[in-house]
PDB file of C-alpha atoms and ligand atoms in Angstrom:
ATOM      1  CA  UNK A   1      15.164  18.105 -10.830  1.00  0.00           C
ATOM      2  CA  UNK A   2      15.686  17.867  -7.178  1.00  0.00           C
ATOM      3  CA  UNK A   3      13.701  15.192  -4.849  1.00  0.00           C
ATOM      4  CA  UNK A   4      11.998  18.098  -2.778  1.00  0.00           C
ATOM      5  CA  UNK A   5      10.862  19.677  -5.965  1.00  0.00           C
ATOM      6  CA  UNK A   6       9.408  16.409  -6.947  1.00  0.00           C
ATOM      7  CA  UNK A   7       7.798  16.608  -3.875  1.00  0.00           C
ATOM      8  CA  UNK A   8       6.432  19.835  -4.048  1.00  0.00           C
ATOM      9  CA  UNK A   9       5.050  19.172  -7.407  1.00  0.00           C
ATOM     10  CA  UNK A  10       2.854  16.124  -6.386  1.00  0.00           C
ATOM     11  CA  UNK A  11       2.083  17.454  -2.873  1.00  0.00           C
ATOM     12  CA  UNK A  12       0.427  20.524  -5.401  1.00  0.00           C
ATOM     13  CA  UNK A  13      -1.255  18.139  -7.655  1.00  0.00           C
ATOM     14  CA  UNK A  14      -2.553  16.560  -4.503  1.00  0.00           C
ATOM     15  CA  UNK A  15      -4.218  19.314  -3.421  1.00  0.00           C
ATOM     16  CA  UNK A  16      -7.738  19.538  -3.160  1.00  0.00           C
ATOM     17  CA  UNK A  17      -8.140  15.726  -3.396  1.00  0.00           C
ATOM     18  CA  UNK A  18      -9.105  12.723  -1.445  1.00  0.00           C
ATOM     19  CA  UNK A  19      -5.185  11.388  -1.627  1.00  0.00           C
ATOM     20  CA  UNK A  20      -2.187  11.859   0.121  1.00  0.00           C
ATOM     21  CA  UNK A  21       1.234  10.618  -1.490  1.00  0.00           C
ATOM     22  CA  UNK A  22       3.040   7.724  -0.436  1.00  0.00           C
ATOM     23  CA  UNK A  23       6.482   8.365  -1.490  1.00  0.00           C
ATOM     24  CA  UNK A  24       8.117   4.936  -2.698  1.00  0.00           C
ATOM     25  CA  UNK A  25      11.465   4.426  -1.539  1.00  0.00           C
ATOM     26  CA  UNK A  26      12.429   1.312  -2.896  1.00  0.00           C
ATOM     27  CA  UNK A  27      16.363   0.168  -3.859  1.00  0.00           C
ATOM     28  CA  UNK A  28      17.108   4.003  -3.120  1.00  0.00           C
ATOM     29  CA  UNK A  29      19.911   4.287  -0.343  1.00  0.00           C
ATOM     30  CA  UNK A  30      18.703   5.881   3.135  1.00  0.00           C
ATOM     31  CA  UNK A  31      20.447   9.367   2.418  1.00  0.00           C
ATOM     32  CA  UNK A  32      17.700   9.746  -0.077  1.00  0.00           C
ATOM     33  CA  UNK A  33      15.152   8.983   2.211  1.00  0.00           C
ATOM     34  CA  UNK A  34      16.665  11.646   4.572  1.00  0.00           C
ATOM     35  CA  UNK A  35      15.917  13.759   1.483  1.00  0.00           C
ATOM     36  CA  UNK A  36      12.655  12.969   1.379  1.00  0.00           C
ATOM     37  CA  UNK A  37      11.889  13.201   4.812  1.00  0.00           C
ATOM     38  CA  UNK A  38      13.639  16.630   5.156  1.00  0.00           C
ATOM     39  CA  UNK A  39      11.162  17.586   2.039  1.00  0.00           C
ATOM     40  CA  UNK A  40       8.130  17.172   4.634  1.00  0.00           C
ATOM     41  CA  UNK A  41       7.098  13.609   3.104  1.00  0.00           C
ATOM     42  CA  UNK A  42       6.066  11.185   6.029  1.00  0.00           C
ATOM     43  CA  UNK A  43       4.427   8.012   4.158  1.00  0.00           C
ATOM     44  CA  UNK A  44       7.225   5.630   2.586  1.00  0.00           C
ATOM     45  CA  UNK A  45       6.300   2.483   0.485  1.00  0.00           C
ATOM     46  CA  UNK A  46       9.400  -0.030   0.219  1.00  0.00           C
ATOM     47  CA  UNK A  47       8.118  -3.420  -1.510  1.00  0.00           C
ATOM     48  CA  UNK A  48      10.737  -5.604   0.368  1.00  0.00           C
ATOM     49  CA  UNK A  49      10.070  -6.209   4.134  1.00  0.00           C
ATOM     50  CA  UNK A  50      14.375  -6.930   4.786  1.00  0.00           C
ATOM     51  CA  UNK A  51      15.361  -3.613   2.854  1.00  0.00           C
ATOM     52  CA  UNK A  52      12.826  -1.808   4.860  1.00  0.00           C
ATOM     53  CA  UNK A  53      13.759  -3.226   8.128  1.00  0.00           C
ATOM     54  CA  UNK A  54      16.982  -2.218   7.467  1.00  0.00           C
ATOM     55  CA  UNK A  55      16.333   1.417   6.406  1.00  0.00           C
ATOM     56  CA  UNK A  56      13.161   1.848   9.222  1.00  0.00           C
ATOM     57  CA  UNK A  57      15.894   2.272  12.490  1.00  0.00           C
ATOM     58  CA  UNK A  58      17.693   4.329  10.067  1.00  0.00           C
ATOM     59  CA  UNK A  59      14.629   7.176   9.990  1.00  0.00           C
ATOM     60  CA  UNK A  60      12.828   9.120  12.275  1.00  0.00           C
ATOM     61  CA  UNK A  61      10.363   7.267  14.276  1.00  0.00           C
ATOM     62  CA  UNK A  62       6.951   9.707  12.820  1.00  0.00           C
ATOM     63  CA  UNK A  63       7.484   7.696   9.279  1.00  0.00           C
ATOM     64  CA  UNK A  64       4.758   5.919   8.303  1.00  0.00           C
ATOM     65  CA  UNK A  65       5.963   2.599   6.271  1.00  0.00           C
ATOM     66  CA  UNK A  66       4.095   1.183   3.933  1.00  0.00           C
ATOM     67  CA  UNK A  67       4.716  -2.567   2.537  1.00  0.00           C
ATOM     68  CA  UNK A  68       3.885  -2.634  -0.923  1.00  0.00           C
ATOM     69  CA  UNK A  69       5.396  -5.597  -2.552  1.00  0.00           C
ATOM     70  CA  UNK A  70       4.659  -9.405  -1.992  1.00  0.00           C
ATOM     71  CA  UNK A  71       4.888 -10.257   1.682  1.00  0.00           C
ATOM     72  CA  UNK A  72       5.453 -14.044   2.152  1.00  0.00           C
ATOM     73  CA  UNK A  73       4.176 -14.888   5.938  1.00  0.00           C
ATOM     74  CA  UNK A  74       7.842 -15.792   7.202  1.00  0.00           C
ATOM     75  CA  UNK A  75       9.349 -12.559   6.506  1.00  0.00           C
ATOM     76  CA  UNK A  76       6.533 -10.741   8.021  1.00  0.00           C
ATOM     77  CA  UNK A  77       8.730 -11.036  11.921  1.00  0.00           C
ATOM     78  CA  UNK A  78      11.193  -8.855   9.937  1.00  0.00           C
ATOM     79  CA  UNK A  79       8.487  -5.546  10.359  1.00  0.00           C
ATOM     80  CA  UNK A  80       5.777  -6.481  12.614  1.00  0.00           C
ATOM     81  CA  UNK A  81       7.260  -4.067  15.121  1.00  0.00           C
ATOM     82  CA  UNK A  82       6.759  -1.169  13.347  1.00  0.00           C
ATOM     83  CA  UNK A  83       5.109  -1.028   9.810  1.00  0.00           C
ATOM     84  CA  UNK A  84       2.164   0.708   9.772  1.00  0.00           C
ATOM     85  CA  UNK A  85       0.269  -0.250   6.620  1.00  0.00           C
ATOM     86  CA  UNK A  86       0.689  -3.504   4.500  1.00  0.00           C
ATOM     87  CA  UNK A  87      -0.851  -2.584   1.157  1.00  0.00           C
ATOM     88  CA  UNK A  88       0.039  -5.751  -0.650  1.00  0.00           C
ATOM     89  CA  UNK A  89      -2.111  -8.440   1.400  1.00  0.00           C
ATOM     90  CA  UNK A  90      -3.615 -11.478  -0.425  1.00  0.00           C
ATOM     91  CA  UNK A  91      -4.302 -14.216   1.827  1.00  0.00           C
ATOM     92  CA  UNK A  92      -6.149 -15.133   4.788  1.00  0.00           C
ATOM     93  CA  UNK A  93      -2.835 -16.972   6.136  1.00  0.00           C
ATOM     94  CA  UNK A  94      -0.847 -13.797   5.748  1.00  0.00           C
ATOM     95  CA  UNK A  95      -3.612 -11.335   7.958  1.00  0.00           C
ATOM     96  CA  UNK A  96      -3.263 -14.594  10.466  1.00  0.00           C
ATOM     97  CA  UNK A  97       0.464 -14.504  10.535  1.00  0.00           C
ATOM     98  CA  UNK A  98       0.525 -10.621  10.901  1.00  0.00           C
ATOM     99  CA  UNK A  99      -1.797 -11.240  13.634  1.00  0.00           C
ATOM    100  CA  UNK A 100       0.161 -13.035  15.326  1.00  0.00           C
ATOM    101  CA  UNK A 101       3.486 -11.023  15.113  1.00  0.00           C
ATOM    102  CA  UNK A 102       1.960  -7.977  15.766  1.00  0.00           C
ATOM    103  CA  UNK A 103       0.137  -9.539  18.560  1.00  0.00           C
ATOM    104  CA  UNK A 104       3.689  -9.784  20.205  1.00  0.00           C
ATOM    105  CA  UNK A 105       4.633  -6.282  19.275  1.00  0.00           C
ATOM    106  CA  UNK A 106       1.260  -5.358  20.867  1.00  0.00           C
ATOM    107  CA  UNK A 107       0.235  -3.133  18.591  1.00  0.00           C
ATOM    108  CA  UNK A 108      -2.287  -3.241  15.303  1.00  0.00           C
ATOM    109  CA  UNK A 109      -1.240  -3.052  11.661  1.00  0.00           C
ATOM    110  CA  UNK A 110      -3.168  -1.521   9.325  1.00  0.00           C
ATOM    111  CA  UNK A 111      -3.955  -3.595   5.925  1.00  0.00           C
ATOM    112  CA  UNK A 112      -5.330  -2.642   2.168  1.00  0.00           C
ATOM    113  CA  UNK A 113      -6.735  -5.902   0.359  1.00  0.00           C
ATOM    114  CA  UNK A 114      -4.647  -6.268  -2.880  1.00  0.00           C
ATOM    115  CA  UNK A 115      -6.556  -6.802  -5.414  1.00  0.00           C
ATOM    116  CA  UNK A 116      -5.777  -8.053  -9.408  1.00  0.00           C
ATOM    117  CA  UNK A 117      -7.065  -5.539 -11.636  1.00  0.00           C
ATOM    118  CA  UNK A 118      -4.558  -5.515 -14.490  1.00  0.00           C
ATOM    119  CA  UNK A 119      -4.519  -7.925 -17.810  1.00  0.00           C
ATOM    120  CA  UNK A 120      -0.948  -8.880 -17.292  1.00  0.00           C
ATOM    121  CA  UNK A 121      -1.121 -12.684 -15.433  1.00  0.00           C
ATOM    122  CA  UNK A 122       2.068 -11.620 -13.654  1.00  0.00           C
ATOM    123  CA  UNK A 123       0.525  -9.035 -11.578  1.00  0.00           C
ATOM    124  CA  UNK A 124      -0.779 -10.558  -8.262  1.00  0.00           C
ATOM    125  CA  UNK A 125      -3.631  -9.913  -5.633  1.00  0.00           C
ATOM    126  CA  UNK A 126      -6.915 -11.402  -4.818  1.00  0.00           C
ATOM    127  CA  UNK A 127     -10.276 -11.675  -7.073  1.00  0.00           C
ATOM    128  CA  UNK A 128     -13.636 -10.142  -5.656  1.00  0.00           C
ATOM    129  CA  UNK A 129     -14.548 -13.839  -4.681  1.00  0.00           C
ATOM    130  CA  UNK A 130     -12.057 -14.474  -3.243  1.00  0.00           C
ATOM    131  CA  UNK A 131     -11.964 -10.947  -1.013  1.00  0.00           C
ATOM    132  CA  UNK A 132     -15.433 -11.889   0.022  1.00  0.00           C
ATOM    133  CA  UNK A 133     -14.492 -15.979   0.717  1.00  0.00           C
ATOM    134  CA  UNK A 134     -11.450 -14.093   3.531  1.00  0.00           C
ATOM    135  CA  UNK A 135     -13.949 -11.595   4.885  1.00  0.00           C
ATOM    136  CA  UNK A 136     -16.669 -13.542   5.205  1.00  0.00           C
ATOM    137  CA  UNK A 137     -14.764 -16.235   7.557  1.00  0.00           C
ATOM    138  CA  UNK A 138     -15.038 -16.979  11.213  1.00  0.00           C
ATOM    139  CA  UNK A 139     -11.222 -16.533  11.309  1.00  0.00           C
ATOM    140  CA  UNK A 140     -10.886 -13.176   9.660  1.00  0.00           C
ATOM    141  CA  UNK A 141     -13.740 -11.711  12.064  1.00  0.00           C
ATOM    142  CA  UNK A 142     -10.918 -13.509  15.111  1.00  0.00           C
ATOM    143  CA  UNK A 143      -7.918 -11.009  14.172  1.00  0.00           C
ATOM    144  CA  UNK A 144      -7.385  -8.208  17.071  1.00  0.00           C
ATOM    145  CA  UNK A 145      -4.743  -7.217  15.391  1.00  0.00           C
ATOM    146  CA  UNK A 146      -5.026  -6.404  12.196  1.00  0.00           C
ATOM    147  CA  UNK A 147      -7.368  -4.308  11.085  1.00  0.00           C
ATOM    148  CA  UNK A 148      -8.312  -3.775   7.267  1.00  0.00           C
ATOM    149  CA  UNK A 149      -8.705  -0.287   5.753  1.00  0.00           C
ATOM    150  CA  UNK A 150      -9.445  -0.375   2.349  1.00  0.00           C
ATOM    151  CA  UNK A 151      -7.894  -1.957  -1.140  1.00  0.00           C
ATOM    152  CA  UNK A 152      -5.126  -1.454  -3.774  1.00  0.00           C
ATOM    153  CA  UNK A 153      -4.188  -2.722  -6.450  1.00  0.00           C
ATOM    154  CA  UNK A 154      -1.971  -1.718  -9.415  1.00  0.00           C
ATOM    155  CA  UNK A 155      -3.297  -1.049 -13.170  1.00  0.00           C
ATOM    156  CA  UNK A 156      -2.065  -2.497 -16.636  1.00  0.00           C
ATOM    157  CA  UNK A 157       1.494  -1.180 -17.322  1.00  0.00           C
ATOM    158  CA  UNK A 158       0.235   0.394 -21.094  1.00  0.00           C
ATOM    159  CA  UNK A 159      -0.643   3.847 -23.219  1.00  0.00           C
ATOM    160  CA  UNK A 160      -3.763   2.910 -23.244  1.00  0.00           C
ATOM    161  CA  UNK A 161      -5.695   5.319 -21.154  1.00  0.00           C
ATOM    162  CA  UNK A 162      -9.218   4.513 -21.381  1.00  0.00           C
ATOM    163  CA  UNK A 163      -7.850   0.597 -20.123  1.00  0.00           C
ATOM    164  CA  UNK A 164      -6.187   2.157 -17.129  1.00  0.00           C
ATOM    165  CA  UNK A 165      -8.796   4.482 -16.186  1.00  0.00           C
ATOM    166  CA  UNK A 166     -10.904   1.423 -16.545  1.00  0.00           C
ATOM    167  CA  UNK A 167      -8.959  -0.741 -14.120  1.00  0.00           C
ATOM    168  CA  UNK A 168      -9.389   1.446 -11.780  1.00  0.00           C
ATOM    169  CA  UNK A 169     -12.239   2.179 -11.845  1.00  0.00           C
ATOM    170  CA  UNK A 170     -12.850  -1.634 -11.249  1.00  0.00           C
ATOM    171  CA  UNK A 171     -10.750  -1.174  -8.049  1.00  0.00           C
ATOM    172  CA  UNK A 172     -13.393   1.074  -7.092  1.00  0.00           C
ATOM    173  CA  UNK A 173     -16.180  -0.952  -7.394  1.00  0.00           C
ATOM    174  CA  UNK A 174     -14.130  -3.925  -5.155  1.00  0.00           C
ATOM    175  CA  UNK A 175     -13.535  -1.029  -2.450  1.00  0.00           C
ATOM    176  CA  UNK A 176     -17.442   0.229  -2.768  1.00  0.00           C
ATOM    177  CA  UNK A 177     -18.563  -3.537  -2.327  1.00  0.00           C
ATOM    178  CA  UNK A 178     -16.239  -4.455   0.372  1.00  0.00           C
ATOM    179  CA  UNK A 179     -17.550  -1.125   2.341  1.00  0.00           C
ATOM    180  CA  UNK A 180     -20.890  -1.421   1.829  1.00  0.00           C
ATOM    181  CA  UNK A 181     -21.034  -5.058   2.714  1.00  0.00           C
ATOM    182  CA  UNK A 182     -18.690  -5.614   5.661  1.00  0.00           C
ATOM    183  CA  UNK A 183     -17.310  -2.301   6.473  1.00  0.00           C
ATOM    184  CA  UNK A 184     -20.232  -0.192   6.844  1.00  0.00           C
ATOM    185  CA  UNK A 185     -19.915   0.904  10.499  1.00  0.00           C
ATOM    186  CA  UNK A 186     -16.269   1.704  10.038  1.00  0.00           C
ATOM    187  CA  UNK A 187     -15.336   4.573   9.463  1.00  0.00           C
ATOM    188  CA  UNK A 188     -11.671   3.740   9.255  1.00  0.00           C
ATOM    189  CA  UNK A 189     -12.038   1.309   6.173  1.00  0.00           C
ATOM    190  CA  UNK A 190     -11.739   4.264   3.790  1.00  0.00           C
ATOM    191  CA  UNK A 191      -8.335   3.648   1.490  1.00  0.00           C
ATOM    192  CA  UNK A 192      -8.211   3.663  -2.513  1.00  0.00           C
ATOM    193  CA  UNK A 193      -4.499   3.014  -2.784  1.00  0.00           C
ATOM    194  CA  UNK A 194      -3.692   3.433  -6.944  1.00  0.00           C
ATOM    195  CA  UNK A 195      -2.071   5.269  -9.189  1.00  0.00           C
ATOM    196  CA  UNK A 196       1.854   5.304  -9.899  1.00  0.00           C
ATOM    197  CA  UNK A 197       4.421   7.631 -11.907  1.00  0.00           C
ATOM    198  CA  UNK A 198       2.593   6.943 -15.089  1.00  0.00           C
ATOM    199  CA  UNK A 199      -0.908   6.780 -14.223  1.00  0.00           C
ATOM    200  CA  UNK A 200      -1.664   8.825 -10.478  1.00  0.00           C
ATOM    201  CA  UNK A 201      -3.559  11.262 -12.811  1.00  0.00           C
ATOM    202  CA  UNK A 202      -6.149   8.844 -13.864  1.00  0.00           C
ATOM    203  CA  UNK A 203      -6.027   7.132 -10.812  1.00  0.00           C
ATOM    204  CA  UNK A 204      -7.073  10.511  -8.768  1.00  0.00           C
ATOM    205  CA  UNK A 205     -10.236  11.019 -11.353  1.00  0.00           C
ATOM    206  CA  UNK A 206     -11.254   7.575 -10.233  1.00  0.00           C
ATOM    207  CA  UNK A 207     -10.682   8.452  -6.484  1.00  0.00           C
ATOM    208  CA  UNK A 208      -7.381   7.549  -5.368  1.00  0.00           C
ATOM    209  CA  UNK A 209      -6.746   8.335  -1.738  1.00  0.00           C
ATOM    210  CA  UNK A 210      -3.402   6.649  -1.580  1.00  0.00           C
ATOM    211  CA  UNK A 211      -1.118   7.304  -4.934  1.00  0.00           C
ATOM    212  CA  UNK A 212       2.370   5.554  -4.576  1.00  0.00           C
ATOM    213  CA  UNK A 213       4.756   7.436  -6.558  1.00  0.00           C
ATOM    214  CA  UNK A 214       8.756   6.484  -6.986  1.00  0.00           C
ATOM    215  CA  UNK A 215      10.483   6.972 -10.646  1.00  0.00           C
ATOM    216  CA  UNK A 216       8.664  10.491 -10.742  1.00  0.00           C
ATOM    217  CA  UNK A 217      10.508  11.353  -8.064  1.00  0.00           C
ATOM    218  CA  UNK A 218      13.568  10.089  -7.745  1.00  0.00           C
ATOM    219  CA  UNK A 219      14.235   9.334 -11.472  1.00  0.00           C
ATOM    220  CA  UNK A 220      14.297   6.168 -13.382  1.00  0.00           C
ATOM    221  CA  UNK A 221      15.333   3.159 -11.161  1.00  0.00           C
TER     222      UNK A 221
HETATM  223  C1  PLP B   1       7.557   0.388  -7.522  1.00  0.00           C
HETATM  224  C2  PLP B   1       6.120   0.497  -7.196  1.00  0.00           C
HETATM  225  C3  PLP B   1       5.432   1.724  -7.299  1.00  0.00           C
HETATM  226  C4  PLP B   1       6.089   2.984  -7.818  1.00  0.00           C
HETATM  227  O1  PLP B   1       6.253   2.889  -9.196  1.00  0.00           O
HETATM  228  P1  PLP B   1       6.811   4.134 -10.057  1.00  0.00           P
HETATM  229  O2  PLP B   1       6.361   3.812 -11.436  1.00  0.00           O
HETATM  230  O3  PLP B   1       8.281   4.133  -9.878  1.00  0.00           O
HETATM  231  O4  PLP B   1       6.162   5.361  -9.519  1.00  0.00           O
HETATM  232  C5  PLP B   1       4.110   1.759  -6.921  1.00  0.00           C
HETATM  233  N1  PLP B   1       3.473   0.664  -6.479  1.00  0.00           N
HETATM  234  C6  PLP B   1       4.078  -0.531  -6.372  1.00  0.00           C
HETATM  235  C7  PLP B   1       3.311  -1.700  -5.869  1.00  0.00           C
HETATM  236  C8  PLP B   1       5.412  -0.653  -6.732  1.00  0.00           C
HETATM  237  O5  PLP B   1       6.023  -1.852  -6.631  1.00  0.00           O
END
């Protein structure tokens, strides 16, 4: 099974929903990424910010990258020039620190609140309280340049479908909260990133809008 087949057969599954396909590039070398780029795929998710600063100058500039994996705040100077999206935020000291880089870049980067909605204790991201405790601060409302548009957040790794489905649609009810309460007049906080190799399907019944898809595509890792 070829990569651009792979592609084709998500960007069809994708059709007719809310969710576009972020294409996750991780520990795969940069002619692969040429692949998928060639294939028509702009979004790329790498979860290291070093491996993707090495592979960004590497790609045309109209990729979008997407951070997915656990950013601590010193390696954030590594892509604060040009990531567009970091998916994987949980702290109010890390949308400070991307602040501040991309303040020097000046430019904005985009952010999705993650958020812990698996039963595994190793999976990371932030509890509703503790969403609302960063958002509700006089220092959060201070950022320029970072600007928050929506959530993710990554379900139990099991068979168990009904658990999944139910995960997410916890995610959902974060997201609908967070809009209604301190997003309402923006338009731009609209992103449900969830939903993997295993589980996109479920994900896009519960309203995915970003599914992040690697294994599926390139084969096992
Ligand atoms: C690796 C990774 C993915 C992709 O997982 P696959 O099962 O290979 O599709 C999605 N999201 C995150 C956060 C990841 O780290």
């Amino acid at each position: 099974m070829s990569i651009a087949s792979q592609i084709d057969f998500f960007n069809t599954e994708l059709a007719g929903t809310a969710a576009r396909l972020v294409v996750v590039t991780k520990t795969h070398a940069v002619d692969k990424l040429q692949e998928v780029y060639a294939a028509g795929s702009r979004i790329f998710g790498e979860n290291r910010a070093q491996e993707m600063a090495e592979k960004h100058p590497q790609l045309p500039p109209d990729v979008e990258w997407h951070l997915i994996g656990h950013l601590q705040t010193n390696k954030a100077r590594y892509i604060a020039g040009f990531v567009h999206t970091v998916q994987s935020i949980d702290s109010l000291r890390l949308l400070q620190e991307l602040d501040r880089q991309a303040a020097r870049h000046g430019r904005v980067i985009l952010g999705l609140l993650q958020f812990h909605i698996a039963q595994e204790a190793a999976k990371t991201g932030l509890s509703r309280a503790e969403a609302d405790e960063i958002l509700a601060s006089a220092a959060f409302r201070a950022l320029r340049h970072v600007r928050l548009t929506g959530v993710m957040g990554i379900a139990t790794f099991t068979d168990d479908a009904a658990q999944v489905r139910a995960e997410f649609a916890t995610l959902r009810g974060h997201f609908e909260h967070l809009k209604a309460t301190y997003f309402a007049d923006d338009a731009g906080f609209r992103e449900l990133s969830m939903g993997m190799s295993g589980d996109y399907a479920l994900a896009l019944a519960e309203g995915s809008t970003l599914v992040r898809v690697g294994s599926a595509i390139f084969g096992a890792r």
